[in-house]
Amino acid sequence: RQEYDAAERLKQRVLAGYEKTLGPDHPNARRAAADLGIMFRTKGDRAAAEPLLRRGLTGLDKALGPDHPDALAVARALAQLLGEKGDVRAAEPLCRRALAGLEKAHGPHHRDVLGCVFELAGLYHTAGDFASAGPLYRRALAGYEKALGASDPVVLRCVNDLAALCNDTGDRAGAESLLR
């Protein structure tokens, strides 16, 4: 807890310094705002995180372009936050954007790409769009298993979520097979 508090104070000082010296619209100030937003999200303070992430994303999109790695990272973080809040409609296009940009930059098997695939599957699952969620969960699971091995916690979480989807669709045998 003390480390988070110290880091938060430092990030706030960095943001204030950039805003004072470079102006609030400078890309460094926008990155600092997004970094602070990510920290607040990590701490569970979504109310404080969201405006900072939105501000960071808007500025980075304008200054660096929507396909810049920094803008994609913030789009993904905002999508995660919105998904956690249950705002699937707002989260989905941001997650798709991050996925497309990361896939273009890193290829289909990169860990960040697989993370976006898994997050998008979760959004569809939450929204009840099981037909869209299934293939995405399977893609993430196959990629993670290949990259990390079958017993990695990330793989096991993927297996669990895919089994939950199978259960939600009435495929009890599929869910049981996965969980075994």
PDB file of C-alpha atoms in Angstrom, residues 2-180:
ATOM      1  CA  GLN A   2       2.784   2.460   0.865  1.00  0.00           C
ATOM      2  CA  GLU A   3       4.496   1.793  -2.470  1.00  0.00           C
ATOM      3  CA  TYR A   4       1.299   2.621  -4.349  1.00  0.00           C
ATOM      4  CA  ASP A   5       0.850   5.825  -2.381  1.00  0.00           C
ATOM      5  CA  ALA A   6       4.439   6.889  -3.053  1.00  0.00           C
ATOM      6  CA  ALA A   7       4.145   6.004  -6.739  1.00  0.00           C
ATOM      7  CA  GLU A   8       0.859   7.873  -6.991  1.00  0.00           C
ATOM      8  CA  ARG A   9       2.375  11.015  -5.502  1.00  0.00           C
ATOM      9  CA  LEU A  10       5.330  10.750  -7.881  1.00  0.00           C
ATOM     10  CA  LYS A  11       3.092  10.282 -10.921  1.00  0.00           C
ATOM     11  CA  GLN A  12       0.987  13.270  -9.858  1.00  0.00           C
ATOM     12  CA  ARG A  13       4.152  15.377  -9.568  1.00  0.00           C
ATOM     13  CA  VAL A  14       5.294  14.246 -13.001  1.00  0.00           C
ATOM     14  CA  LEU A  15       1.910  15.112 -14.504  1.00  0.00           C
ATOM     15  CA  ALA A  16       1.859  18.521 -12.825  1.00  0.00           C
ATOM     16  CA  GLY A  17       5.420  19.214 -13.965  1.00  0.00           C
ATOM     17  CA  TYR A  18       4.698  18.329 -17.590  1.00  0.00           C
ATOM     18  CA  GLU A  19       1.516  20.386 -17.591  1.00  0.00           C
ATOM     19  CA  LYS A  20       3.322  23.390 -16.138  1.00  0.00           C
ATOM     20  CA  THR A  21       6.398  23.254 -18.373  1.00  0.00           C
ATOM     21  CA  LEU A  22       5.041  21.762 -21.604  1.00  0.00           C
ATOM     22  CA  GLY A  23       1.337  22.445 -21.369  1.00  0.00           C
ATOM     23  CA  PRO A  24      -1.582  20.104 -20.705  1.00  0.00           C
ATOM     24  CA  ASP A  25      -1.890  19.014 -24.341  1.00  0.00           C
ATOM     25  CA  HIS A  26       1.725  17.954 -24.817  1.00  0.00           C
ATOM     26  CA  PRO A  27       2.095  14.210 -25.519  1.00  0.00           C
ATOM     27  CA  ASN A  28       4.260  13.788 -22.414  1.00  0.00           C
ATOM     28  CA  ALA A  29       1.530  15.331 -20.261  1.00  0.00           C
ATOM     29  CA  ARG A  30      -1.066  13.092 -21.911  1.00  0.00           C
ATOM     30  CA  ARG A  31       1.120  10.004 -21.322  1.00  0.00           C
ATOM     31  CA  ALA A  32       1.568  11.032 -17.695  1.00  0.00           C
ATOM     32  CA  ALA A  33      -2.199  11.432 -17.297  1.00  0.00           C
ATOM     33  CA  ALA A  34      -2.751   7.985 -18.773  1.00  0.00           C
ATOM     34  CA  ASP A  35      -0.054   6.470 -16.541  1.00  0.00           C
ATOM     35  CA  LEU A  36      -1.744   7.952 -13.497  1.00  0.00           C
ATOM     36  CA  GLY A  37      -5.078   6.621 -14.759  1.00  0.00           C
ATOM     37  CA  ILE A  38      -3.614   3.140 -15.131  1.00  0.00           C
ATOM     38  CA  MET A  39      -2.295   3.341 -11.591  1.00  0.00           C
ATOM     39  CA  PHE A  40      -5.716   4.353 -10.264  1.00  0.00           C
ATOM     40  CA  ARG A  41      -7.316   1.468 -12.193  1.00  0.00           C
ATOM     41  CA  THR A  42      -4.797  -0.939 -10.698  1.00  0.00           C
ATOM     42  CA  LYS A  43      -5.695   0.352  -7.242  1.00  0.00           C
ATOM     43  CA  GLY A  44      -9.373  -0.151  -8.012  1.00  0.00           C
ATOM     44  CA  ASP A  45     -10.259   3.552  -8.160  1.00  0.00           C
ATOM     45  CA  ARG A  46     -12.170   3.502 -11.438  1.00  0.00           C
ATOM     46  CA  ALA A  47     -13.781   6.883 -10.838  1.00  0.00           C
ATOM     47  CA  ALA A  48     -10.388   8.585 -10.715  1.00  0.00           C
ATOM     48  CA  ALA A  49      -8.923   6.428 -13.501  1.00  0.00           C
ATOM     49  CA  GLU A  50     -11.482   6.925 -16.230  1.00  0.00           C
ATOM     50  CA  PRO A  51     -11.157  10.687 -16.864  1.00  0.00           C
ATOM     51  CA  LEU A  52      -7.371  10.434 -16.833  1.00  0.00           C
ATOM     52  CA  LEU A  53      -7.402   7.559 -19.318  1.00  0.00           C
ATOM     53  CA  ARG A  54      -9.874   9.371 -21.571  1.00  0.00           C
ATOM     54  CA  ARG A  55      -7.792  12.540 -21.434  1.00  0.00           C
ATOM     55  CA  GLY A  56      -4.627  10.604 -22.174  1.00  0.00           C
ATOM     56  CA  LEU A  57      -6.201   8.747 -25.085  1.00  0.00           C
ATOM     57  CA  THR A  58      -7.697  11.844 -26.687  1.00  0.00           C
ATOM     58  CA  GLY A  59      -4.414  13.698 -26.533  1.00  0.00           C
ATOM     59  CA  LEU A  60      -2.262  10.796 -27.708  1.00  0.00           C
ATOM     60  CA  ASP A  61      -4.616  10.090 -30.605  1.00  0.00           C
ATOM     61  CA  LYS A  62      -4.366  13.724 -31.661  1.00  0.00           C
ATOM     62  CA  ALA A  63      -0.628  14.123 -31.132  1.00  0.00           C
ATOM     63  CA  LEU A  64       0.710  10.714 -32.165  1.00  0.00           C
ATOM     64  CA  GLY A  65      -2.102   9.093 -34.111  1.00  0.00           C
ATOM     65  CA  PRO A  66      -4.511   6.304 -33.172  1.00  0.00           C
ATOM     66  CA  ASP A  67      -2.120   3.527 -34.195  1.00  0.00           C
ATOM     67  CA  HIS A  68       0.795   4.710 -32.079  1.00  0.00           C
ATOM     68  CA  PRO A  69       1.804   2.094 -29.468  1.00  0.00           C
ATOM     69  CA  ASP A  70       1.205   4.532 -26.599  1.00  0.00           C
ATOM     70  CA  ALA A  71      -2.305   5.327 -27.839  1.00  0.00           C
ATOM     71  CA  LEU A  72      -3.055   1.621 -28.301  1.00  0.00           C
ATOM     72  CA  ALA A  73      -1.894   0.830 -24.768  1.00  0.00           C
ATOM     73  CA  VAL A  74      -4.176   3.519 -23.348  1.00  0.00           C
ATOM     74  CA  ALA A  75      -7.100   2.382 -25.537  1.00  0.00           C
ATOM     75  CA  ARG A  76      -6.628  -1.125 -24.145  1.00  0.00           C
ATOM     76  CA  ALA A  77      -6.421   0.109 -20.559  1.00  0.00           C
ATOM     77  CA  LEU A  78      -9.589   2.178 -21.006  1.00  0.00           C
ATOM     78  CA  ALA A  79     -11.349  -0.806 -22.602  1.00  0.00           C
ATOM     79  CA  GLN A  80     -10.355  -2.936 -19.609  1.00  0.00           C
ATOM     80  CA  LEU A  81     -11.680  -0.341 -17.187  1.00  0.00           C
ATOM     81  CA  LEU A  82     -14.954   0.059 -19.057  1.00  0.00           C
ATOM     82  CA  GLY A  83     -15.335  -3.717 -19.227  1.00  0.00           C
ATOM     83  CA  GLU A  84     -14.793  -3.956 -15.480  1.00  0.00           C
ATOM     84  CA  LYS A  85     -17.551  -1.378 -15.043  1.00  0.00           C
ATOM     85  CA  GLY A  86     -19.841  -3.461 -17.246  1.00  0.00           C
ATOM     86  CA  ASP A  87     -19.945  -0.898 -20.072  1.00  0.00           C
ATOM     87  CA  VAL A  88     -19.422  -3.439 -22.836  1.00  0.00           C
ATOM     88  CA  ARG A  89     -20.727  -1.155 -25.595  1.00  0.00           C
ATOM     89  CA  ALA A  90     -18.060   1.456 -24.878  1.00  0.00           C
ATOM     90  CA  ALA A  91     -15.313  -1.076 -24.185  1.00  0.00           C
ATOM     91  CA  GLU A  92     -15.751  -3.220 -27.313  1.00  0.00           C
ATOM     92  CA  PRO A  93     -14.634  -0.719 -29.995  1.00  0.00           C
ATOM     93  CA  LEU A  94     -11.627   0.307 -27.903  1.00  0.00           C
ATOM     94  CA  CYS A  95     -10.634  -3.313 -27.406  1.00  0.00           C
ATOM     95  CA  ARG A  96     -11.078  -4.050 -31.133  1.00  0.00           C
ATOM     96  CA  ARG A  97      -8.965  -1.008 -31.970  1.00  0.00           C
ATOM     97  CA  ALA A  98      -6.194  -2.100 -29.613  1.00  0.00           C
ATOM     98  CA  LEU A  99      -6.350  -5.642 -30.974  1.00  0.00           C
ATOM     99  CA  ALA A 100      -6.100  -4.509 -34.601  1.00  0.00           C
ATOM    100  CA  GLY A 101      -3.216  -2.156 -33.894  1.00  0.00           C
ATOM    101  CA  LEU A 102      -1.277  -4.639 -31.776  1.00  0.00           C
ATOM    102  CA  GLU A 103      -1.838  -7.404 -34.320  1.00  0.00           C
ATOM    103  CA  LYS A 104      -0.544  -5.145 -37.075  1.00  0.00           C
ATOM    104  CA  ALA A 105       2.530  -4.243 -35.024  1.00  0.00           C
ATOM    105  CA  HIS A 106       3.348  -7.637 -33.499  1.00  0.00           C
ATOM    106  CA  GLY A 107       1.543 -10.357 -35.448  1.00  0.00           C
ATOM    107  CA  PRO A 108      -1.252 -12.655 -34.279  1.00  0.00           C
ATOM    108  CA  HIS A 109       0.693 -14.639 -31.665  1.00  0.00           C
ATOM    109  CA  HIS A 110       2.199 -11.888 -29.514  1.00  0.00           C
ATOM    110  CA  ARG A 111       1.265 -12.023 -25.831  1.00  0.00           C
ATOM    111  CA  ASP A 112      -0.343  -8.537 -25.888  1.00  0.00           C
ATOM    112  CA  VAL A 113      -2.416  -9.551 -28.914  1.00  0.00           C
ATOM    113  CA  LEU A 114      -3.563 -12.715 -27.158  1.00  0.00           C
ATOM    114  CA  GLY A 115      -4.433 -10.617 -24.108  1.00  0.00           C
ATOM    115  CA  CYS A 116      -6.658  -8.392 -26.225  1.00  0.00           C
ATOM    116  CA  VAL A 117      -8.271 -11.444 -27.833  1.00  0.00           C
ATOM    117  CA  PHE A 118      -9.018 -12.852 -24.371  1.00  0.00           C
ATOM    118  CA  GLU A 119     -10.365  -9.510 -23.136  1.00  0.00           C
ATOM    119  CA  LEU A 120     -12.608  -9.145 -26.186  1.00  0.00           C
ATOM    120  CA  ALA A 121     -13.907 -12.679 -25.626  1.00  0.00           C
ATOM    121  CA  GLY A 122     -14.719 -11.737 -22.050  1.00  0.00           C
ATOM    122  CA  LEU A 123     -16.593  -8.648 -23.191  1.00  0.00           C
ATOM    123  CA  TYR A 124     -18.706 -10.683 -25.601  1.00  0.00           C
ATOM    124  CA  HIS A 125     -19.278 -13.336 -22.944  1.00  0.00           C
ATOM    125  CA  THR A 126     -20.456 -10.692 -20.473  1.00  0.00           C
ATOM    126  CA  ALA A 127     -22.761  -9.220 -23.116  1.00  0.00           C
ATOM    127  CA  GLY A 128     -24.267 -12.652 -23.827  1.00  0.00           C
ATOM    128  CA  ASP A 129     -22.805 -12.835 -27.337  1.00  0.00           C
ATOM    129  CA  PHE A 130     -21.637 -16.412 -26.879  1.00  0.00           C
ATOM    130  CA  ALA A 131     -21.166 -17.051 -30.609  1.00  0.00           C
ATOM    131  CA  SER A 132     -18.547 -14.298 -30.793  1.00  0.00           C
ATOM    132  CA  ALA A 133     -16.909 -15.152 -27.471  1.00  0.00           C
ATOM    133  CA  GLY A 134     -16.241 -18.838 -28.173  1.00  0.00           C
ATOM    134  CA  PRO A 135     -13.837 -18.548 -31.112  1.00  0.00           C
ATOM    135  CA  LEU A 136     -11.956 -15.746 -29.387  1.00  0.00           C
ATOM    136  CA  TYR A 137     -11.529 -17.741 -26.160  1.00  0.00           C
ATOM    137  CA  ARG A 138     -10.311 -20.714 -28.223  1.00  0.00           C
ATOM    138  CA  ARG A 139      -7.856 -18.549 -30.142  1.00  0.00           C
ATOM    139  CA  ALA A 140      -6.470 -17.060 -26.937  1.00  0.00           C
ATOM    140  CA  LEU A 141      -6.247 -20.476 -25.294  1.00  0.00           C
ATOM    141  CA  ALA A 142      -4.405 -22.052 -28.247  1.00  0.00           C
ATOM    142  CA  GLY A 143      -1.961 -19.156 -28.444  1.00  0.00           C
ATOM    143  CA  TYR A 144      -1.314 -19.063 -24.715  1.00  0.00           C
ATOM    144  CA  GLU A 145      -0.846 -22.835 -24.495  1.00  0.00           C
ATOM    145  CA  LYS A 146       1.704 -22.717 -27.280  1.00  0.00           C
ATOM    146  CA  ALA A 147       3.570 -19.764 -25.779  1.00  0.00           C
ATOM    147  CA  LEU A 148       3.288 -20.513 -22.065  1.00  0.00           C
ATOM    148  CA  GLY A 149       2.555 -24.201 -21.610  1.00  0.00           C
ATOM    149  CA  ALA A 150      -0.595 -25.899 -20.375  1.00  0.00           C
ATOM    150  CA  SER A 151      -0.059 -25.268 -16.666  1.00  0.00           C
ATOM    151  CA  ASP A 152       0.578 -21.507 -16.764  1.00  0.00           C
ATOM    152  CA  PRO A 153      -1.941 -19.500 -14.670  1.00  0.00           C
ATOM    153  CA  VAL A 154      -2.900 -17.407 -17.712  1.00  0.00           C
ATOM    154  CA  VAL A 155      -3.726 -20.596 -19.627  1.00  0.00           C
ATOM    155  CA  LEU A 156      -5.710 -21.963 -16.698  1.00  0.00           C
ATOM    156  CA  ARG A 157      -7.736 -18.763 -16.486  1.00  0.00           C
ATOM    157  CA  CYS A 158      -8.474 -19.074 -20.202  1.00  0.00           C
ATOM    158  CA  VAL A 159      -9.558 -22.698 -19.720  1.00  0.00           C
ATOM    159  CA  ASN A 160     -11.794 -21.673 -16.830  1.00  0.00           C
ATOM    160  CA  ASP A 161     -13.469 -18.872 -18.774  1.00  0.00           C
ATOM    161  CA  LEU A 162     -13.998 -21.067 -21.841  1.00  0.00           C
ATOM    162  CA  ALA A 163     -15.486 -23.772 -19.606  1.00  0.00           C
ATOM    163  CA  ALA A 164     -17.821 -21.147 -18.101  1.00  0.00           C
ATOM    164  CA  LEU A 165     -18.892 -20.180 -21.613  1.00  0.00           C
ATOM    165  CA  CYS A 166     -19.543 -23.841 -22.461  1.00  0.00           C
ATOM    166  CA  ASN A 167     -21.614 -24.131 -19.317  1.00  0.00           C
ATOM    167  CA  ASP A 168     -23.532 -20.943 -20.159  1.00  0.00           C
ATOM    168  CA  THR A 169     -24.381 -22.344 -23.601  1.00  0.00           C
ATOM    169  CA  GLY A 170     -25.533 -25.666 -22.193  1.00  0.00           C
ATOM    170  CA  ASP A 171     -22.467 -27.615 -23.317  1.00  0.00           C
ATOM    171  CA  ARG A 172     -21.919 -29.406 -20.010  1.00  0.00           C
ATOM    172  CA  ALA A 173     -19.718 -32.067 -21.604  1.00  0.00           C
ATOM    173  CA  GLY A 174     -17.464 -29.420 -23.125  1.00  0.00           C
ATOM    174  CA  ALA A 175     -17.189 -27.577 -19.828  1.00  0.00           C
ATOM    175  CA  GLU A 176     -16.386 -30.789 -17.954  1.00  0.00           C
ATOM    176  CA  SER A 177     -13.775 -31.802 -20.526  1.00  0.00           C
ATOM    177  CA  LEU A 178     -12.035 -28.459 -20.250  1.00  0.00           C
ATOM    178  CA  LEU A 179     -12.069 -28.456 -16.473  1.00  0.00           C
ATOM    179  CA  ARG A 180     -10.617 -31.976 -16.309  1.00  0.00           C
TER     180      ARG A 180
END
